GROMACS .gro file of C-alpha atoms in nm:
model
  126
    1MET     CA    1  -8.032   6.277   0.062
    2ASN     CA    2  -8.312   6.065  -0.095
    3ILE     CA    3  -8.521   5.814   0.083
    4LYS     CA    4  -8.319   5.514  -0.028
    5ALA     CA    5  -7.999   5.663   0.080
    6LYS     CA    6  -8.145   5.776   0.420
    7LYS     CA    7  -8.271   5.401   0.487
    8ILE     CA    8  -7.945   5.246   0.390
    9SER     CA    9  -7.751   5.500   0.606
   10GLU     CA   10  -7.984   5.429   0.905
   11GLU     CA   11  -7.959   5.047   0.853
   12LEU     CA   12  -7.583   5.058   0.840
   13LYS     CA   13  -7.572   5.198   1.197
   14HIS     CA   14  -7.692   4.872   1.323
   15PHE     CA   15  -7.388   4.663   1.211
   16THR     CA   16  -7.158   4.628   1.513
   17GLY     CA   17  -6.904   4.352   1.495
   18SER     CA   18  -6.967   4.054   1.253
   19GLU     CA   19  -7.014   3.690   1.288
   20THR     CA   20  -7.022   3.617   0.927
   21PHE     CA   21  -6.754   3.690   0.667
   22TYR     CA   22  -6.793   3.678   0.289
   23THR     CA   23  -6.485   3.567   0.092
   24LEU     CA   24  -6.348   3.742  -0.206
   25GLN     CA   25  -6.118   3.479  -0.336
   26LEU     CA   26  -5.970   3.687  -0.618
   27PHE     CA   27  -5.784   3.897  -0.361
   28ASN     CA   28  -5.758   3.641  -0.073
   29ALA     CA   29  -5.968   3.888   0.118
   30ARG     CA   30  -6.297   3.896   0.304
   31TYR     CA   31  -6.568   4.143   0.398
   32THR     CA   32  -6.828   4.168   0.671
   33GLU     CA   33  -7.209   4.144   0.703
   34GLY     CA   34  -7.248   4.533   0.706
   35VAL     CA   35  -7.039   4.542   0.371
   36GLN     CA   36  -7.265   4.275   0.226
   37TYR     CA   37  -7.570   4.463   0.334
   38LEU     CA   38  -7.436   4.760   0.148
   39VAL     CA   39  -7.366   4.554  -0.166
   40ASP     CA   40  -7.718   4.410  -0.162
   41LYS     CA   41  -7.893   4.739  -0.111
   42ALA     CA   42  -7.674   4.985  -0.305
   43GLY     CA   43  -7.579   4.739  -0.587
   44CYS     CA   44  -7.200   4.831  -0.514
   45PHE     CA   45  -6.994   4.506  -0.551
   46TRP     CA   46  -6.771   4.713  -0.768
   47LEU     CA   47  -6.676   4.918  -0.476
   48VAL     CA   48  -6.582   4.623  -0.282
   49ILE     CA   49  -6.365   4.496  -0.574
   50ASP     CA   50  -6.197   4.831  -0.620
   51ILE     CA   51  -6.114   4.869  -0.248
   52CYS     CA   52  -5.962   4.519  -0.227
   53ALA     CA   53  -5.761   4.542  -0.537
   54VAL     CA   54  -5.592   4.848  -0.392
   55CYS     CA   55  -5.569   4.742  -0.029
   56VAL     CA   56  -5.399   4.392  -0.115
   57SER     CA   57  -5.166   4.539  -0.381
   58PRO     CA   58  -4.822   4.706  -0.330
   59LEU     CA   59  -5.000   5.043  -0.357
   60ASN     CA   60  -5.092   4.982   0.025
   61PRO     CA   61  -4.786   4.966   0.230
   62HIS     CA   62  -4.986   4.956   0.558
   63SER     CA   63  -5.148   4.694   0.760
   64PHE     CA   64  -5.437   4.927   0.820
   65ALA     CA   65  -5.627   5.139   0.564
   66CYS     CA   66  -5.902   5.397   0.592
   67ILE     CA   67  -6.104   5.428   0.266
   68THR     CA   68  -6.353   5.712   0.221
   69LEU     CA   69  -6.582   5.740  -0.084
   70ASN     CA   70  -6.708   6.100  -0.149
   71LEU     CA   71  -6.972   6.185  -0.406
   72TRP     CA   72  -6.943   6.540  -0.529
   73ASN     CA   73  -7.216   6.825  -0.586
   74GLU     CA   74  -7.235   6.979  -0.925
   75GLN     CA   75  -7.006   7.264  -0.837
   76GLU     CA   76  -6.740   7.029  -0.688
   77GLN     CA   77  -6.768   6.814  -0.991
   78LYS     CA   78  -6.668   7.093  -1.222
   79GLU     CA   79  -6.382   7.185  -0.995
   80LYS     CA   80  -6.257   6.831  -0.939
   81GLY     CA   81  -6.334   6.700  -1.289
   82CYS     CA   82  -6.509   6.387  -1.161
   83VAL     CA   83  -6.837   6.284  -0.970
   84ALA     CA   84  -6.677   6.092  -0.692
   85THR     CA   85  -6.330   6.019  -0.524
   86LEU     CA   86  -6.222   5.717  -0.335
   87THR     CA   87  -5.938   5.803  -0.093
   88TYR     CA   88  -5.716   5.554   0.086
   89ASP     CA   89  -5.508   5.663   0.392
   90ASP     CA   90  -5.318   5.510   0.674
   91GLY     CA   91  -5.574   5.611   0.949
   92ASN     CA   92  -5.373   5.912   1.044
   93GLY     CA   93  -5.469   6.116   0.726
   94ASN     CA   94  -5.162   6.025   0.526
   95VAL     CA   95  -5.311   5.948   0.180
   96PHE     CA   96  -5.147   5.676  -0.018
   97TYR     CA   97  -5.383   5.639  -0.308
   98THR     CA   98  -5.682   5.825  -0.466
   99ALA     CA   99  -5.914   5.718  -0.738
  100ASN     CA  100  -6.146   5.935  -0.926
  101TYR     CA  101  -6.481   5.828  -1.084
  102ALA     CA  102  -6.647   5.996  -1.393
  103TYR     CA  103  -6.969   5.818  -1.305
  104THR     CA  104  -7.124   5.623  -1.027
  105ASP     CA  105  -7.481   5.549  -0.914
  106PHE     CA  106  -7.387   5.492  -0.543
  107PRO     CA  107  -7.685   5.625  -0.347
  108LEU     CA  108  -7.503   5.772  -0.033
  109PRO     CA  109  -7.305   6.106  -0.050
  110HIS     CA  110  -7.010   5.954   0.137
  111ILE     CA  111  -6.901   5.626   0.306
  112LYS     CA  112  -6.606   5.518   0.514
  113PHE     CA  113  -6.456   5.178   0.522
  114TYR     CA  114  -6.163   5.007   0.709
  115PHE     CA  115  -5.935   4.751   0.572
  116THR     CA  116  -5.719   4.526   0.809
  117ASP     CA  117  -5.605   4.186   0.837
  118ARG     CA  118  -5.731   4.130   0.472
  119THR     CA  119  -6.087   4.218   0.580
  120LEU     CA  120  -6.295   4.500   0.462
  121LEU     CA  121  -6.540   4.628   0.719
  122LEU     CA  122  -6.750   4.931   0.823
  123PRO     CA  123  -6.613   5.154   1.113
  124SER     CA  124  -6.894   5.032   1.330
  125GLU     CA  125  -6.794   4.691   1.284
  126TYR     CA  126  -6.418   4.755   1.377
   0.00000   0.00000   0.00000
């Protein structure tokens, strides 16, 4: 993990709960301060859009979703045919949607989010 990724990862640990919510009107959804910090530091608003698009759609039959982004190493990329995978499950490991990405500049090797009550948040903010 590079220096930028280590700093972001360490800073994300400080987000517990949230007093401020950011609105994503396109999906009638919102996200927390921790997610906004990640957007600012990692330049990943695309990730928020992708997650909310799936979580508010009929693809998500659940009131709660656990979303995990994994970036793959070179060997895994060859095996999987993509550089990253975004997996959506019901919180009990039952996957209901998966998206593969051919390219991403996301700095962290993996990250997890929760989506509940039309709100995207970090697990530490749940």
